[in-house]
Amino acid sequence: MSRTLITGLQLIGNNFSGEGDDTFRAFDPRQQQWLPQEFREATTGEIDAALNLAAKAFPLYKKTTAAQRAAFLEAIADDIVSLGDELINVASAESGLPLPRLQGERDRTTGQLRLFANTIKEGSWVNARINTGTPDVRQMQIPIGVTGIFGASNFPLAFSVAGGDTAAALAAGCPVVFKAHPAHPHTSYLVATAIRKAILRTQMPEGVFSMVHGTSHETGQYLAAHPIVSAIAFTGSFRGGKALYETATRRAVPIPVYAEMGSVNPVFFLPGILREKGPALAMQLLQSVTLGVGQFCTNPGMFITPSEDAAAAFISALQQGIGAMSGGPMLTPGILDAYHNGIRLLQQTGAAVLGAAPDTAQQATPYLLQVSAEKALENPAICHEVFGPSSLHIHAGSIDELYQVARKLEGQLTATIHGTEADLQQHADLVDILREKAGRIIINGFPTGVAVNQSMVHGGPWPATTPAAGTSVGTAAIYRFCRPVCYQDFPAYLLPPELQDSNPMHIWRLVNGDFSNTQK
Amino acid sequence: MSRTLITGLQLIGNNFSGEGDDTFRAFDPRQQQWLPQEFREATTGEIDAALNLAAKAFPLYKKTTAAQRAAFLEAIADDIVSLGDELINVASAESGLPLPRLQGERDRTTGQLRLFANTIKEGSWVNARINTGTPDVRQMQIPIGVTGIFGASNFPLAFSVAGGDTAAALAAGCPVVFKAHPAHPHTSYLVATAIRKAILRTQMPEGVFSMVHGTSHETGQYLAAHPIVSAIAFTGSFRGGKALYETATRRAVPIPVYAEMGSVNPVFFLPGILREKGPALAMQLLQSVTLGVGQFCTNPGMFITPSEDAAAAFISALQQGIGAMSGGPMLTPGILDAYHNGIRLLQQTGAAVLGAAPDTAQQATPYLLQVSAEKALENPAICHEVFGPSSLHIHAGSIDELYQVARKLEGQLTATIHGTEADLQQHADLVDILREKAGRIIINGFPTGVAVNQSMVHGGPWPATTPAAGTSVGTAAIYRFCRPVCYQDFPAYLLPPELQDSNPMHIWRLVNGDFSNTQK
């Protein structure tokens, strides 16, 4: 299956290592079989070795120039591309995701790496601030230290080994010890070899990146508790993120945990637009709910309509449409089980089935469920995320009830409103309410699809993420791995280039309160 | 003593309230007597009432324009000035701080309010980011919600009721429920009346500011645990800050705690500068150590010299100079006791007295203590903060030992290096080590004196503050009370002015990756 020899080992600094005896294998969810390659679980000795190398690398890596780090990120992107079809085939086998989706995800991954490379080459991201006078004080962002980053199951490339978190941390100047997701160890291994090649090629210090395998929570907890680690980034379940948060905040020296823990991403439909184009919106909603077998953090797991009248045609179109939707294999058997259990639980707590696609063995079945706003308001647990291709219709009896649902929402990655101009003008306060609940508000669109650029926010109030003041997608993600430092009365020869009077990088700076990109 | 009637009540919204039966009084540390005015401790009912009003005020307050909030901040500054000498006299009586110091602190306090007013009027602080295309996404900082803010004992104006934290939170758009420090309740009361006047004058929503009194930790814990509170800001002891952090991170919905918990602010002296001007530096160090009876978070509580040879004249000048230093009354009897206990404990753990000023009854005596680097490295507890006019000399036997001390430091608000150009060129790596330990690095100066401007960082790695990515002084302090939100595909009429194509506020924005302050 593979042209690169996949050894199933950890990457500790620039060397592969397999000290432990415990092994695990990946599962092919389409073929419903375990893949033959054995992967070694990392021992604590190997994790220590990775962290010690990272600690040694940090003083060297933080002193690399932005251009050097950019070249490193670009080399990683190039080396990922060089893995060719093998990477895509391997990822597809162990995730069940189709090839075109993974090709797109590879583009996104290399695109992210290049976007961060461009961001640090341009340089203004450091938020340089200069106040001359007595004293002379100059501030900029510096890297926070060694980071522990966790791969997510649902994006084996873009939120994994060389994904957005790794790109942001490396761009900032932080070494990364990466905990690979056990659902895609072949893919992780291949990407780690690409990073290793880039390290050697661009002469980065050994230890700037290591990758360990682990199927147990203990590996992650060990990382979060380790004194060498200065920050954790994680994308996954609420339970997993919360456990890391608890460990990290109870250490002798607490550290930040940037955990993206999912969301139900409520979609609100206002009366006018339902009347105007309910059936068309129904089809778009179904597409968004079932896209990628619903395996997105931004999957619209809940939608709300304001009254029976306005929603009748819309609901009827949904009921007709759902039968034609296709499910598919999910990422892992565990995720598939959790999905169908989640649907059963929803029914037990009082949700009715509004419609479903036909059942297929070993595949997730798309579902629409329904519950009254009254019941949802009584029992907030009914509004928790069910990861997969389903959505829960919250059937409000009136616009007032719709507002009550909005006000009672937990923190979300996204919240969406569909409305005509008249709807939106009349219900501008709904935007206002939802702004307090989510990191991204979408008008007349769907939450799936997360643009990677300067303006994206992929984060939101607890329990969507911790802390709310972060994003794990887009260039602002770099600030999670930084802190500000102030240089007071420094002679020019000790100042970093970003803060020197001559502004050699021509970056934008706040000089005595005014923005400029010239010399001081 | 007072022309404004000081009633000793809480300010709950726009009304004064005294529901509880427990009272306390303030102490005059110069006259060594309790002041007559009784202050009521807040009941949990009063705190609930303040928080409920704040929660009601938030949706209104966040919609005020930047110009309206700026006018509010400026009105607070004006109304503080209008309190005249009474404020200064009252603050002096209950803090023991001299009048000129308090006049300066009042200027700093009103200056901070006006600086934040100017910052939000200018508007670029929101970090607006726009990416046009499909989708169209636009990001800016929004206020986080209701904040609970704690007054510090050592700055009864600048880090208290209308101090930097309150100014930053109100500027961001967050209502404030303020827990007054029980050491200066008269001052707190007067400043609260000024804020109340400003609220009424500028027609801000009731509840945007309330103030409660409390002498027990329970009041603070109640605030930190309350579901209405979205962030905590605190300046004080490590124990106090840590207790709030623990409560806030263990809530059902965790919230950020911005705690400034103090620091020993190490000062490193390199060999060349000691030879060149040891005695002069000794006098400057003594001034910094004893300034304001040492009651600053940035007091240089520790200094390090590299060898006996280089330091001999410096140490001898310190020993001669310390006798002429004057102590003074400390803020509270508890702080005075803790200071002298701290000095005794240091001696018990092996520090020798290098010199001291003459003892004065009921006043803090300036002390210099000394310990070998070897002992300090063995026992890190010896390097903990003793709040008051003392400093611990860490006597390194060699430059290597000095580096070992630097490497072993805990997180600090500041770290300082004194050196000639030759020293600094030779020991540039010391800057590099200290940058990982502190929020502000000072060359050839002293840490006392914290400039309030765009570039200041008053923060640092744990245990100096939590989290390290914050500052409690300077305009960047506003970001502690914000989070980013992304508006996707919004029609113009729903966008905040900061994100509209026409850029009506002419703010600096990152538009498709490029900075500009023109229209899109």
CSV table of N, CA and C in Angstrom, one decimal, chain B residues 392-485:
chain,number,residue,atom,x,y,z
B,392,LEU,N,17.0,41.5,48.7
B,392,LEU,CA,17.9,40.4,49.0
B,392,LEU,C,19.0,40.4,48.0
B,393,HIS,N,20.2,40.5,48.6
B,393,HIS,CA,21.4,40.4,47.7
B,393,HIS,C,21.8,38.9,47.5
B,394,ILE,N,21.7,38.5,46.2
B,394,ILE,CA,22.2,37.2,45.9
B,394,ILE,C,23.6,37.3,45.4
B,395,HIS,N,24.5,36.7,46.2
B,395,HIS,CA,25.9,36.9,46.0
B,395,HIS,C,26.4,35.7,45.2
B,396,ALA,N,26.6,35.9,43.9
B,396,ALA,CA,27.1,34.8,43.1
B,396,ALA,C,28.6,34.9,43.2
B,397,GLY,N,29.2,33.7,43.1
B,397,GLY,CA,30.7,33.6,43.2
B,397,GLY,C,31.3,33.8,41.8
B,398,SER,N,30.5,33.8,40.8
B,398,SER,CA,31.0,33.9,39.4
B,398,SER,C,29.9,34.3,38.5
B,399,ILE,N,30.3,34.7,37.3
B,399,ILE,CA,29.2,35.0,36.3
B,399,ILE,C,28.4,33.8,36.0
B,400,ASP,N,29.0,32.6,36.0
B,400,ASP,CA,28.3,31.3,35.8
B,400,ASP,C,27.2,31.2,36.8
B,401,GLU,N,27.5,31.4,38.0
B,401,GLU,CA,26.5,31.3,39.1
B,401,GLU,C,25.4,32.3,38.9
B,402,LEU,N,25.8,33.5,38.5
B,402,LEU,CA,24.7,34.5,38.2
B,402,LEU,C,23.8,34.0,37.1
B,403,TYR,N,24.3,33.4,36.1
B,403,TYR,CA,23.5,32.8,35.0
B,403,TYR,C,22.6,31.7,35.6
B,404,GLN,N,23.1,30.9,36.5
B,404,GLN,CA,22.3,29.8,37.1
B,404,GLN,C,21.1,30.4,37.8
B,405,VAL,N,21.4,31.5,38.5
B,405,VAL,CA,20.3,32.1,39.3
B,405,VAL,C,19.2,32.6,38.3
B,406,ALA,N,19.7,33.2,37.2
B,406,ALA,CA,18.8,33.7,36.2
B,406,ALA,C,17.9,32.6,35.6
B,407,ARG,N,18.6,31.5,35.3
B,407,ARG,CA,17.9,30.4,34.7
B,407,ARG,C,16.8,29.8,35.6
B,408,LYS,N,17.1,29.9,36.9
B,408,LYS,CA,16.2,29.2,37.9
B,408,LYS,C,15.1,30.1,38.4
B,409,LEU,N,15.0,31.4,37.9
B,409,LEU,CA,14.0,32.3,38.4
B,409,LEU,C,12.6,31.8,38.0
B,410,GLU,N,11.7,32.1,38.9
B,410,GLU,CA,10.2,32.0,38.6
B,410,GLU,C,9.8,33.2,37.7
B,411,GLY,N,8.6,33.1,37.3
B,411,GLY,CA,8.0,34.2,36.4
B,411,GLY,C,8.0,35.5,37.2
B,412,GLN,N,8.3,36.6,36.5
B,412,GLN,CA,8.5,38.0,37.1
B,412,GLN,C,7.7,39.0,36.3
B,413,LEU,N,7.3,40.1,37.0
B,413,LEU,CA,6.8,41.2,36.3
B,413,LEU,C,7.9,41.9,35.5
B,414,THR,N,9.1,42.0,36.1
B,414,THR,CA,10.2,42.7,35.5
B,414,THR,C,11.5,42.0,35.8
B,415,ALA,N,12.5,42.2,35.0
B,415,ALA,CA,13.8,41.8,35.3
B,415,ALA,C,14.7,42.9,34.7
B,416,THR,N,15.8,43.2,35.4
B,416,THR,CA,16.6,44.3,35.1
B,416,THR,C,18.1,43.9,34.9
B,417,ILE,N,18.8,44.5,34.0
B,417,ILE,CA,20.2,44.3,33.8
B,417,ILE,C,20.9,45.6,33.8
B,418,HIS,N,22.0,45.7,34.7
B,418,HIS,CA,22.9,46.9,34.6
B,418,HIS,C,24.2,46.4,34.0
B,419,GLY,N,24.6,47.1,32.9
B,419,GLY,CA,25.9,46.7,32.3
B,419,GLY,C,26.4,47.9,31.4
B,420,THR,N,27.7,47.9,31.2
B,420,THR,CA,28.3,48.8,30.2
B,420,THR,C,28.0,48.2,28.9
B,421,GLU,N,28.3,48.9,27.8
B,421,GLU,CA,28.1,48.4,26.5
B,421,GLU,C,28.9,47.1,26.3
B,422,ALA,N,30.1,47.0,26.8
B,422,ALA,CA,30.9,45.8,26.7
B,422,ALA,C,30.2,44.7,27.5
B,423,ASP,N,29.8,45.0,28.7
B,423,ASP,CA,29.0,43.9,29.5
B,423,ASP,C,27.9,43.4,28.7
B,424,LEU,N,27.1,44.3,28.1
B,424,LEU,CA,25.8,43.9,27.5
B,424,LEU,C,26.1,43.1,26.2
B,425,GLN,N,27.1,43.5,25.5
B,425,GLN,CA,27.5,42.8,24.2
B,425,GLN,C,27.9,41.4,24.6
B,426,GLN,N,28.7,41.3,25.7
B,426,GLN,CA,29.2,40.0,26.1
B,426,GLN,C,28.1,39.1,26.7
B,427,HIS,N,27.1,39.7,27.3
B,427,HIS,CA,26.1,38.9,28.0
B,427,HIS,C,24.7,39.1,27.4
B,428,ALA,N,24.7,39.2,26.1
B,428,ALA,CA,23.4,39.4,25.4
B,428,ALA,C,22.5,38.2,25.7
B,429,ASP,N,23.1,37.0,25.9
B,429,ASP,CA,22.3,35.8,26.2
B,429,ASP,C,21.6,35.9,27.6
B,430,LEU,N,22.0,36.8,28.5
B,430,LEU,CA,21.3,37.0,29.7
B,430,LEU,C,20.0,37.7,29.4
B,431,VAL,N,19.9,38.6,28.5
B,431,VAL,CA,18.7,39.2,28.1
B,431,VAL,C,17.7,38.1,27.6
B,432,ASP,N,18.3,37.3,26.8
B,432,ASP,CA,17.5,36.2,26.2
B,432,ASP,C,16.9,35.3,27.3
B,433,ILE,N,17.7,35.0,28.3
B,433,ILE,CA,17.2,34.1,29.4
B,433,ILE,C,16.1,34.9,30.2
B,434,LEU,N,16.4,36.1,30.5
B,434,LEU,CA,15.4,36.9,31.3
B,434,LEU,C,14.1,37.2,30.6
B,435,ARG,N,14.2,37.3,29.2
B,435,ARG,CA,13.0,37.5,28.4
B,435,ARG,C,12.0,36.4,28.6
B,436,GLU,N,12.5,35.2,28.9
B,436,GLU,CA,11.5,34.0,29.2
B,436,GLU,C,10.9,34.1,30.6
B,437,LYS,N,11.5,35.0,31.4
B,437,LYS,CA,11.1,35.0,32.8
B,437,LYS,C,10.2,36.1,33.2
B,438,ALA,N,10.1,37.2,32.4
B,438,ALA,CA,9.5,38.4,32.8
B,438,ALA,C,8.7,39.1,31.7
B,439,GLY,N,7.8,39.9,32.0
B,439,GLY,CA,7.0,40.7,31.1
B,439,GLY,C,7.7,42.0,30.6
B,440,ARG,N,8.6,42.5,31.4
B,440,ARG,CA,9.3,43.7,31.0
B,440,ARG,C,10.8,43.5,31.4
B,441,ILE,N,11.7,43.9,30.5
B,441,ILE,CA,13.1,43.8,30.7
B,441,ILE,C,13.6,45.2,30.6
B,442,ILE,N,14.4,45.6,31.7
B,442,ILE,CA,14.9,47.0,31.8
B,442,ILE,C,16.4,46.9,31.7
B,443,ILE,N,17.0,47.8,30.9
B,443,ILE,CA,18.4,47.9,30.8
B,443,ILE,C,18.8,49.2,31.5
B,444,ASN,N,19.7,49.1,32.5
B,444,ASN,CA,20.3,50.3,33.2
B,444,ASN,C,19.3,51.2,33.8
B,445,GLY,N,18.3,50.6,34.4
B,445,GLY,CA,17.3,51.4,35.1
B,445,GLY,C,16.8,50.7,36.3
B,446,PHE,N,15.7,51.1,36.8
B,446,PHE,CA,15.1,50.3,38.0
B,446,PHE,C,13.6,50.1,37.7
B,447,PRO,N,13.1,49.0,38.2
B,447,PRO,CA,11.8,48.6,37.8
B,447,PRO,C,10.6,49.4,38.4
B,448,THR,N,10.8,50.1,39.5
B,448,THR,CA,9.8,50.9,40.0
B,448,THR,C,9.5,52.1,39.0
B,449,GLY,N,8.3,52.4,38.9
B,449,GLY,CA,7.9,53.4,37.9
B,449,GLY,C,7.4,52.6,36.7
B,450,VAL,N,6.1,52.7,36.4
B,450,VAL,CA,5.5,51.9,35.3
B,450,VAL,C,4.8,52.9,34.4
B,451,ALA,N,5.4,53.2,33.3
B,451,ALA,CA,4.8,54.1,32.3
B,451,ALA,C,3.5,53.6,31.8
B,452,VAL,N,2.5,54.5,31.8
B,452,VAL,CA,1.2,54.1,31.3
B,452,VAL,C,1.1,54.6,29.8
B,453,ASN,N,1.2,53.7,28.9
B,453,ASN,CA,1.1,54.1,27.5
B,453,ASN,C,0.8,52.8,26.6
B,454,GLN,N,1.0,52.9,25.3
B,454,GLN,CA,0.6,51.8,24.4
B,454,GLN,C,1.6,50.6,24.6
B,455,SER,N,2.8,50.9,25.0
B,455,SER,CA,3.8,49.8,24.9
B,455,SER,C,4.1,49.1,26.2
B,456,MET,N,3.5,49.6,27.3
B,456,MET,CA,3.9,49.0,28.6
B,456,MET,C,3.3,47.5,28.7
B,457,VAL,N,4.1,46.7,29.4
B,457,VAL,CA,3.6,45.3,29.8
B,457,VAL,C,3.8,45.3,31.3
B,458,HIS,N,2.6,45.1,32.0
B,458,HIS,CA,2.7,44.9,33.4
B,458,HIS,C,2.0,43.5,33.6
B,459,GLY,N,2.9,42.5,33.5
B,459,GLY,CA,2.4,41.1,33.5
B,459,GLY,C,3.6,40.3,33.4
B,460,GLY,N,3.4,39.0,33.4
B,460,GLY,CA,4.6,38.1,33.2
B,460,GLY,C,4.2,36.7,33.5
B,461,PRO,N,5.1,35.7,33.3
B,461,PRO,CA,4.8,34.3,33.5
B,461,PRO,C,4.4,34.1,35.0
B,462,TRP,N,3.6,33.1,35.2
B,462,TRP,CA,3.3,32.6,36.5
B,462,TRP,C,4.5,32.4,37.4
B,463,PRO,N,4.5,32.8,38.6
B,463,PRO,CA,3.4,33.3,39.5
B,463,PRO,C,3.3,34.8,39.5
B,464,ALA,N,3.9,35.5,38.5
B,464,ALA,CA,3.8,37.0,38.5
B,464,ALA,C,2.3,37.3,38.2
B,465,THR,N,1.8,36.7,37.1
B,465,THR,CA,0.4,37.0,36.7
B,465,THR,C,-0.2,35.7,36.1
B,466,THR,N,-1.5,35.8,35.9
B,466,THR,CA,-2.2,34.7,35.2
B,466,THR,C,-3.2,35.4,34.3
B,467,PRO,N,-3.2,35.1,33.0
B,467,PRO,CA,-2.2,34.4,32.2
B,467,PRO,C,-1.1,35.4,31.8
B,468,ALA,N,0.0,34.8,31.3
B,468,ALA,CA,1.1,35.6,30.9
B,468,ALA,C,0.8,36.6,29.8
B,469,ALA,N,-0.2,36.2,29.0
B,469,ALA,CA,-0.5,36.9,27.8
B,469,ALA,C,-1.4,38.1,28.1
B,470,GLY,N,-1.1,38.8,29.1
B,470,GLY,CA,-2.0,40.0,29.5
B,470,GLY,C,-1.1,41.1,30.1
B,471,THR,N,-1.6,42.3,30.2
B,471,THR,CA,-1.0,43.3,30.9
B,471,THR,C,-2.1,44.1,31.7
B,472,SER,N,-1.8,44.5,32.9
B,472,SER,CA,-2.8,45.3,33.6
B,472,SER,C,-2.4,46.8,33.6
B,473,VAL,N,-1.4,47.2,32.9
B,473,VAL,CA,-1.1,48.6,32.7
B,473,VAL,C,-0.9,48.9,31.2
B,474,GLY,N,-1.4,50.0,30.8
B,474,GLY,CA,-1.2,50.4,29.4
B,474,GLY,C,-2.4,50.0,28.5
B,475,THR,N,-2.5,50.6,27.3
B,475,THR,CA,-3.7,50.4,26.6
B,475,THR,C,-4.0,49.0,26.1
B,476,ALA,N,-2.9,48.1,26.1
B,476,ALA,CA,-3.1,46.7,25.7
B,476,ALA,C,-3.9,46.0,26.7
B,477,ALA,N,-4.1,46.6,27.9
B,477,ALA,CA,-4.9,46.0,29.0
B,477,ALA,C,-6.3,45.8,28.6
B,478,ILE,N,-6.8,46.5,27.6
B,478,ILE,CA,-8.2,46.4,27.2
B,478,ILE,C,-8.5,45.0,26.6
B,479,TYR,N,-7.5,44.3,26.0
B,479,TYR,CA,-7.8,43.0,25.4
B,479,TYR,C,-8.1,41.9,26.4
B,480,ARG,N,-7.8,42.1,27.7
B,480,ARG,CA,-8.2,41.1,28.7
B,480,ARG,C,-9.8,41.0,28.8
B,481,PHE,N,-10.4,42.1,28.3
B,481,PHE,CA,-11.9,42.1,28.5
B,481,PHE,C,-12.6,42.0,27.2
B,482,CYS,N,-12.0,41.3,26.2
B,482,CYS,CA,-12.5,41.2,24.9
B,482,CYS,C,-12.3,39.8,24.4
B,483,ARG,N,-13.1,39.5,23.3
B,483,ARG,CA,-12.8,38.3,22.5
B,483,ARG,C,-13.1,38.7,21.0
B,484,PRO,N,-12.6,37.9,20.1
B,484,PRO,CA,-12.8,38.2,18.7
B,484,PRO,C,-14.2,37.6,18.3
B,485,VAL,N,-14.9,38.3,17.4
B,485,VAL,CA,-16.0,37.7,16.8
B,485,VAL,C,-15.9,37.9,15.3
